[in-house]
Coordinates of C-alpha atoms and ligand atoms in Angstrom, one line a residue:
M157 CA 122.6 56.0 178.0
K158 CA 118.9 55.4 177.5
T159 CA 116.7 58.2 176.2
G160 CA 114.8 60.1 178.8
E161 CA 117.2 59.6 181.7
L162 CA 118.8 63.0 181.4
A163 CA 117.5 66.3 182.7
L164 CA 119.0 69.8 182.5
I165 CA 118.5 71.9 185.5
G166 CA 119.0 75.6 185.0
H167 CA 119.6 77.2 188.4
D168 CA 118.8 80.9 189.0
I169 CA 118.9 81.7 185.2
E170 CA 118.3 85.4 184.9
G171 CA 118.6 86.2 181.2
L172 CA 115.3 85.4 179.5
W173 CA 117.1 85.4 176.2
N174 CA 119.0 82.3 177.5
L175 CA 115.7 80.3 177.8
P176 CA 115.3 79.3 174.1
L177 CA 119.0 78.5 174.0
L178 CA 118.8 76.2 177.0
Q179 CA 115.7 74.6 175.5
N180 CA 117.6 73.9 172.3
A181 CA 120.6 72.5 174.2
A182 CA 118.3 70.1 176.1
A183 CA 116.2 69.1 173.1
M184 CA 119.4 68.3 171.0
S185 CA 120.3 65.7 173.6
R186 CA 116.8 64.5 174.4
A187 CA 117.0 65.9 177.9
S188 CA 114.1 67.5 179.8
L189 CA 114.6 71.0 181.0
V190 CA 113.8 72.0 184.6
L191 CA 114.4 75.5 185.9
S192 CA 114.9 76.1 189.6
P193 CA 112.4 78.4 191.2
D194 CA 115.0 81.1 191.8
G195 CA 115.5 82.8 188.5
P196 CA 113.1 85.0 186.5
A197 CA 113.4 82.6 183.6
S198 CA 111.6 79.9 185.6
R199 CA 108.6 82.1 186.2
V200 CA 108.2 82.5 182.4
A201 CA 108.9 78.9 181.5
D202 CA 106.9 77.3 184.2
G203 CA 104.1 79.8 184.7
S204 CA 101.5 77.3 183.7
S205 CA 102.7 74.4 185.9
G206 CA 102.3 76.0 189.3
P207 CA 105.1 76.7 191.8
L208 CA 108.2 74.5 191.6
P209 CA 109.6 72.8 194.7
P210 CA 112.9 74.2 196.1
I211 CA 116.0 73.1 194.3
E212 CA 117.1 70.6 197.0
E213 CA 113.8 68.8 196.6
L214 CA 114.1 68.8 192.8
L215 CA 117.6 67.3 193.1
G216 CA 116.2 64.5 195.2
R217 CA 114.3 63.2 192.2
F218 CA 117.6 62.1 190.5
D219 CA 119.8 59.0 191.0
H220 CA 122.9 61.2 190.3
V221 CA 123.4 64.9 190.2
V222 CA 126.2 66.4 188.1
A223 CA 127.0 70.1 188.5
C224 CA 128.8 71.9 185.7
E225 CA 131.3 74.5 186.9
A226 CA 134.9 75.2 186.1
V227 CA 136.3 75.1 189.7
P228 CA 139.6 73.6 190.9
A229 CA 137.8 70.4 192.2
S230 CA 136.0 69.7 189.0
R231 CA 136.8 66.8 186.7
S232 CA 136.8 67.2 182.9
V233 CA 133.5 66.1 181.4
Y234 CA 135.6 64.1 178.9
D235 CA 136.9 62.0 181.7
Y236 CA 133.6 61.3 183.4
A237 CA 132.0 58.0 182.7
V238 CA 128.2 58.3 182.9
P239 CA 126.6 56.2 185.7
R240 CA 123.4 54.3 185.2
G241 CA 120.1 55.9 186.3
H242 CA 118.3 59.2 186.1
L243 CA 120.9 62.0 185.8
G244 CA 120.3 65.6 186.7
V245 CA 122.8 68.1 185.2
I246 CA 122.9 71.6 186.8
V247 CA 124.1 74.8 185.1
G248 CA 124.2 78.0 187.0
N249 CA 123.6 81.7 187.1
E250 CA 125.1 83.8 184.3
L251 CA 127.3 85.8 186.7
A252 CA 127.4 84.0 190.0
G253 CA 127.6 80.4 188.7
I254 CA 126.3 77.5 190.9
P255 CA 126.3 78.3 194.6
R256 CA 128.7 76.4 196.8
H257 CA 126.1 74.4 198.7
L258 CA 124.8 73.0 195.4
L259 CA 128.3 72.1 194.2
Q260 CA 128.7 70.2 197.5
R261 CA 125.4 68.5 197.1
A262 CA 126.3 67.2 193.6
D263 CA 127.8 63.7 193.2
Q264 CA 130.3 65.1 190.7
V265 CA 131.3 68.6 189.5
V266 CA 132.4 68.5 185.8
S267 CA 134.0 71.2 183.7
I268 CA 134.6 71.8 180.0
P269 CA 138.3 72.3 179.7
M270 CA 139.2 76.0 179.1
L271 CA 142.4 77.1 177.6
G272 CA 141.8 80.8 176.8
Q273 CA 143.5 83.2 179.2
G274 CA 141.2 85.7 180.8
L275 CA 138.0 83.8 180.2
S276 CA 136.7 81.5 183.0
S277 CA 133.5 80.4 181.3
V278 CA 131.5 80.0 178.2
N279 CA 127.8 81.0 177.7
V280 CA 125.6 79.0 180.1
A281 CA 123.5 77.4 177.3
V282 CA 126.6 76.6 175.3
A283 CA 128.1 74.9 178.4
A284 CA 124.8 72.9 178.7
A285 CA 124.9 71.9 175.1
I286 CA 128.5 70.7 175.3
V287 CA 128.1 68.8 178.6
L288 CA 124.8 67.1 177.6
Y289 CA 126.3 66.1 174.2
A290 CA 129.4 64.6 176.0
L291 CA 127.2 62.8 178.6
R292 CA 124.7 61.5 176.1
R293 CA 127.5 60.1 173.9
D294 CA 129.4 59.0 177.0
L295 CA 132.6 60.5 175.7
G296 CA 134.2 60.0 179.1
R297 CA 134.0 56.2 178.6
K298 CA 135.1 56.4 175.0
R299 CA 138.2 58.5 175.9
L300 CA 139.0 60.8 172.9
R301 CA 142.5 60.0 171.8
A302 CA 145.0 62.9 171.6
A303 CA 146.1 63.4 168.0
G304 CA 149.7 64.5 168.7
R305 CA 149.1 67.9 167.1
S306 CA 148.4 71.3 168.5
H307 CA 146.0 74.1 167.9
R308 CA 148.6 75.8 165.7
D309 CA 148.1 72.8 163.2
V310 CA 144.4 73.4 162.9
D311 CA 143.2 76.7 161.5
L312 CA 139.5 77.7 161.7
L313 CA 137.4 79.1 158.9
V314 CA 134.0 80.3 160.2
L315 CA 131.2 80.9 157.8
G316 CA 129.3 83.5 159.7
P317 CA 125.5 83.6 160.4
P318 CA 123.4 86.7 160.1
N319 CA 123.1 87.0 163.9
P320 CA 125.9 88.8 165.8
H321 CA 125.1 87.2 169.2
E322 CA 125.5 83.7 167.7
L323 CA 128.7 84.6 166.0
G324 CA 130.2 86.4 169.0
S325 CA 129.3 83.5 171.3
L326 CA 131.1 81.1 168.9
F327 CA 134.2 83.4 169.1
R328 CA 134.0 83.3 172.9
S329 CA 134.1 79.5 172.6
A330 CA 137.0 79.5 170.0
W331 CA 139.2 81.6 172.4
A332 CA 138.1 79.5 175.4
F333 CA 139.0 76.3 173.7
G334 CA 142.5 77.4 172.7
W335 CA 142.4 79.0 169.2
R336 CA 144.3 82.3 168.8
R337 CA 143.0 83.3 165.4
V338 CA 140.1 82.5 163.0
F339 CA 139.3 83.4 159.4
L340 CA 135.8 84.7 158.9
A341 CA 133.5 84.7 155.9
D342 CA 130.9 87.3 156.9
P343 CA 128.4 87.5 154.0
A344 CA 125.7 89.1 156.2
G345 CA 128.2 91.7 157.5
V346 CA 127.6 91.2 161.2
W347 CA 131.2 91.3 162.3
F348 CA 132.9 93.5 159.7
S349 CA 130.0 95.9 160.0
E350 CA 129.5 99.7 160.1
D351 CA 126.3 99.4 162.1
R352 CA 127.2 100.2 165.7
P353 CA 124.5 98.2 167.5
T354 CA 125.4 95.1 165.4
V355 CA 129.1 95.5 166.1
L356 CA 128.4 96.0 169.9
A357 CA 126.2 93.0 170.1
G358 CA 128.8 90.7 168.5
R359 CA 131.7 92.1 170.6
A360 CA 129.7 91.7 173.8
A361 CA 128.8 88.1 173.1
A362 CA 132.4 87.4 172.3
R363 CA 133.5 88.9 175.6
R364 CA 135.9 91.1 173.6
E365 CA 137.2 92.8 176.7
V366 CA 139.1 89.6 177.6
N367 CA 139.0 87.7 174.3
R368 CA 142.1 88.4 172.2
L369 CA 141.1 86.1 169.3
T370 CA 142.4 87.5 166.0
I371 CA 139.6 87.6 163.5
M372 CA 140.7 87.9 159.9
P373 CA 138.7 88.2 156.7
D374 CA 138.6 85.0 154.7
D375 CA 140.4 86.6 151.7
R376 CA 143.5 86.4 153.8
L377 CA 143.3 82.6 153.7
D378 CA 145.7 80.7 151.4
L379 CA 144.3 77.2 150.9
R380 CA 147.7 76.0 149.7
D381 CA 148.8 76.1 153.3
Y382 CA 146.6 73.1 154.2
A383 CA 147.0 69.4 153.6
A384 CA 143.4 68.6 154.5
M385 CA 140.0 70.3 155.0
V386 CA 137.4 69.2 157.5
V387 CA 133.9 70.6 156.9
C388 CA 131.1 70.8 159.5
D389 CA 128.2 72.7 157.9
G390 CA 125.1 71.4 159.5
Q391 CA 124.5 68.6 157.0
R392 CA 124.4 65.2 158.5
Q393 CA 127.1 63.7 156.3
G394 CA 130.5 62.3 156.9
T395 CA 131.8 61.1 160.3
P396 CA 129.8 61.6 163.5
L397 CA 131.9 63.9 165.8
S398 CA 131.8 61.3 168.6
R399 CA 133.9 59.0 166.3
F400 CA 135.9 61.6 164.6
S401 CA 139.7 61.6 164.4
L402 CA 141.8 64.3 162.7
P403 CA 143.0 63.5 159.2
E404 CA 146.6 62.9 158.4
G405 CA 148.7 65.8 157.2
H406 CA 150.3 68.5 159.1
R407 CA 148.1 71.5 158.6
I408 CA 144.3 71.2 158.6
L409 CA 141.6 73.7 157.9
L410 CA 138.5 73.2 160.0
V411 CA 135.5 74.9 158.3
Y412 CA 132.4 75.6 160.4
G413 CA 129.2 77.3 159.5
Q414 CA 126.1 77.4 157.3
P415 CA 125.9 74.9 154.5
V416 CA 129.0 75.8 152.4
A417 CA 127.6 77.8 149.5
R418 CA 131.0 78.8 148.2
S419 CA 133.2 76.3 146.3
F420 CA 136.7 75.9 147.5
D421 CA 139.5 75.6 145.0
F422 CA 141.2 73.1 147.2
A423 CA 143.6 70.4 146.0
G424 CA 143.9 68.4 149.3
A425 CA 141.6 65.9 151.0
V426 CA 138.2 67.0 152.1
E427 CA 136.3 65.3 154.9
H428 CA 132.9 66.0 156.5
V429 CA 132.0 65.7 160.1
F430 CA 128.6 66.3 161.8
I431 CA 127.4 66.8 165.3
D432 CA 125.7 63.6 166.2
H433 CA 123.5 64.9 168.9
A434 CA 120.8 62.4 170.0
D435 CA 117.8 64.0 168.4
A436 CA 118.6 64.4 164.7
E437 CA 115.3 66.2 164.2
V438 CA 116.3 69.1 166.3
M439 CA 118.2 71.9 164.5
A440 CA 121.1 72.9 166.7
C441 CA 121.7 76.6 167.3
Y442 CA 124.7 77.9 165.5
R443 CA 126.7 78.6 168.7
H444 CA 125.8 75.2 170.1
A445 CA 126.9 73.0 167.2
G446 CA 130.0 75.1 166.7
S447 CA 131.0 75.1 170.3
I448 CA 130.6 71.3 170.6
L449 CA 132.8 70.9 167.5
L450 CA 135.5 73.2 168.9
S451 CA 135.4 71.7 172.4
V452 CA 135.8 68.1 171.1
V453 CA 138.5 69.0 168.5
S454 CA 140.3 70.9 171.3
Q455 CA 140.3 67.6 173.3
L456 CA 141.9 65.8 170.3
L457 CA 144.6 68.6 170.2
R458 CA 145.5 68.3 173.9
E459 CA 149.0 67.1 174.8
R460 CA 149.4 63.3 174.8
P461 CA 149.9 61.9 178.2
R462 CA 153.6 61.0 178.8
G463 CA 154.7 57.4 179.2
Ligands
SAM620 C1 128.7 82.2 182.5 S1 128.9 80.9 183.7 C2 129.0 81.7 185.3 C3 130.2 82.6 185.5 C4 131.3 81.8 186.2 N1 131.0 81.6 187.6 C5 132.6 82.6 186.1 O1 133.4 82.5 187.0 O2 132.8 83.3 185.1 C6 127.3 80.3 183.8 C7 127.2 78.8 184.0 O3 127.7 78.2 182.8 C8 128.3 76.9 183.1 N2 129.6 76.9 182.5 C9 130.2 77.9 181.8 N3 131.5 77.6 181.5 C10 131.7 76.3 182.0 C11 132.8 75.4 181.9 N4 133.9 75.7 181.3 N5 132.6 74.2 182.5 C12 131.5 73.8 183.1 N6 130.4 74.7 183.2 C13 130.5 75.9 182.6 C14 128.2 76.8 184.6 O4 127.1 76.0 185.0 C15 128.1 78.2 185.1 O5 127.5 78.3 186.3

């Protein structure tokens, strides 16, 4: 897909804190960001450019409109081949989602496959980052190949950031995309913390009331359990995620987080993978890069089609 033909449309976005996250998601994939006139976020973002036209009029500017929502009629974004032309991608309100009339107006409704019981969605900006990445890389046309392994074969080691919202949001994605446990190195003490506001912020972002992910300190990890390690640490080295396939060997440790400062006493094979979002100059938010990684690897771990 050519640069400049992609636009992210945030419909009725209420949380102003979501605005920089949506901006980052759009910038990563060289998409423009338009906010529908309904939410408070649009009044902040577009205060200088005068009133926006109604959403129906905005949608008329695109050759194709894709709505992102996990509803029974949606098609996996990993099975959707991107059409030519100017594409508008809608994400919806944090609680209500995209209203039915806009889902009907869209040419296609796409979803990010969800596996975690009790969670029906990921954070709106995270959803935008994943969908824009998949569309920009046209992963629906490339068809990620199932690796014949399951989530039980790939453990996660998360190198935590200093921000509890970012970490909690990543844990929401980890549960949503099928992991049941993670190991966490938490040098800034934002998850295994004594500070109540910090603890509450992380738990809220993780949707802990429905997210049953087991989070274990990294000293419980035994590296001898793994045949290979795959590291994604924000450095642009190794294999681009859109061309990545899982290494051989039964058990794999997937390491995600800040540049790996610690050295691993690991005897097996080590590979690097990076998130090849379209604009390499844009530094992806922690939750965005991690959630893209987990969503794509989860696709590689899905069951192979029979026959
Ligand atoms: C937090 S969700 C809205 C809540 C959602 N209606 C629910 O039932 O939980 C906010 C927006 O993020 C996007 N979104 C979140 N998870 C998604 C997924 N798995 N597939 C596609 N879009 C998703 C959609 O655009 C949705 O309108």
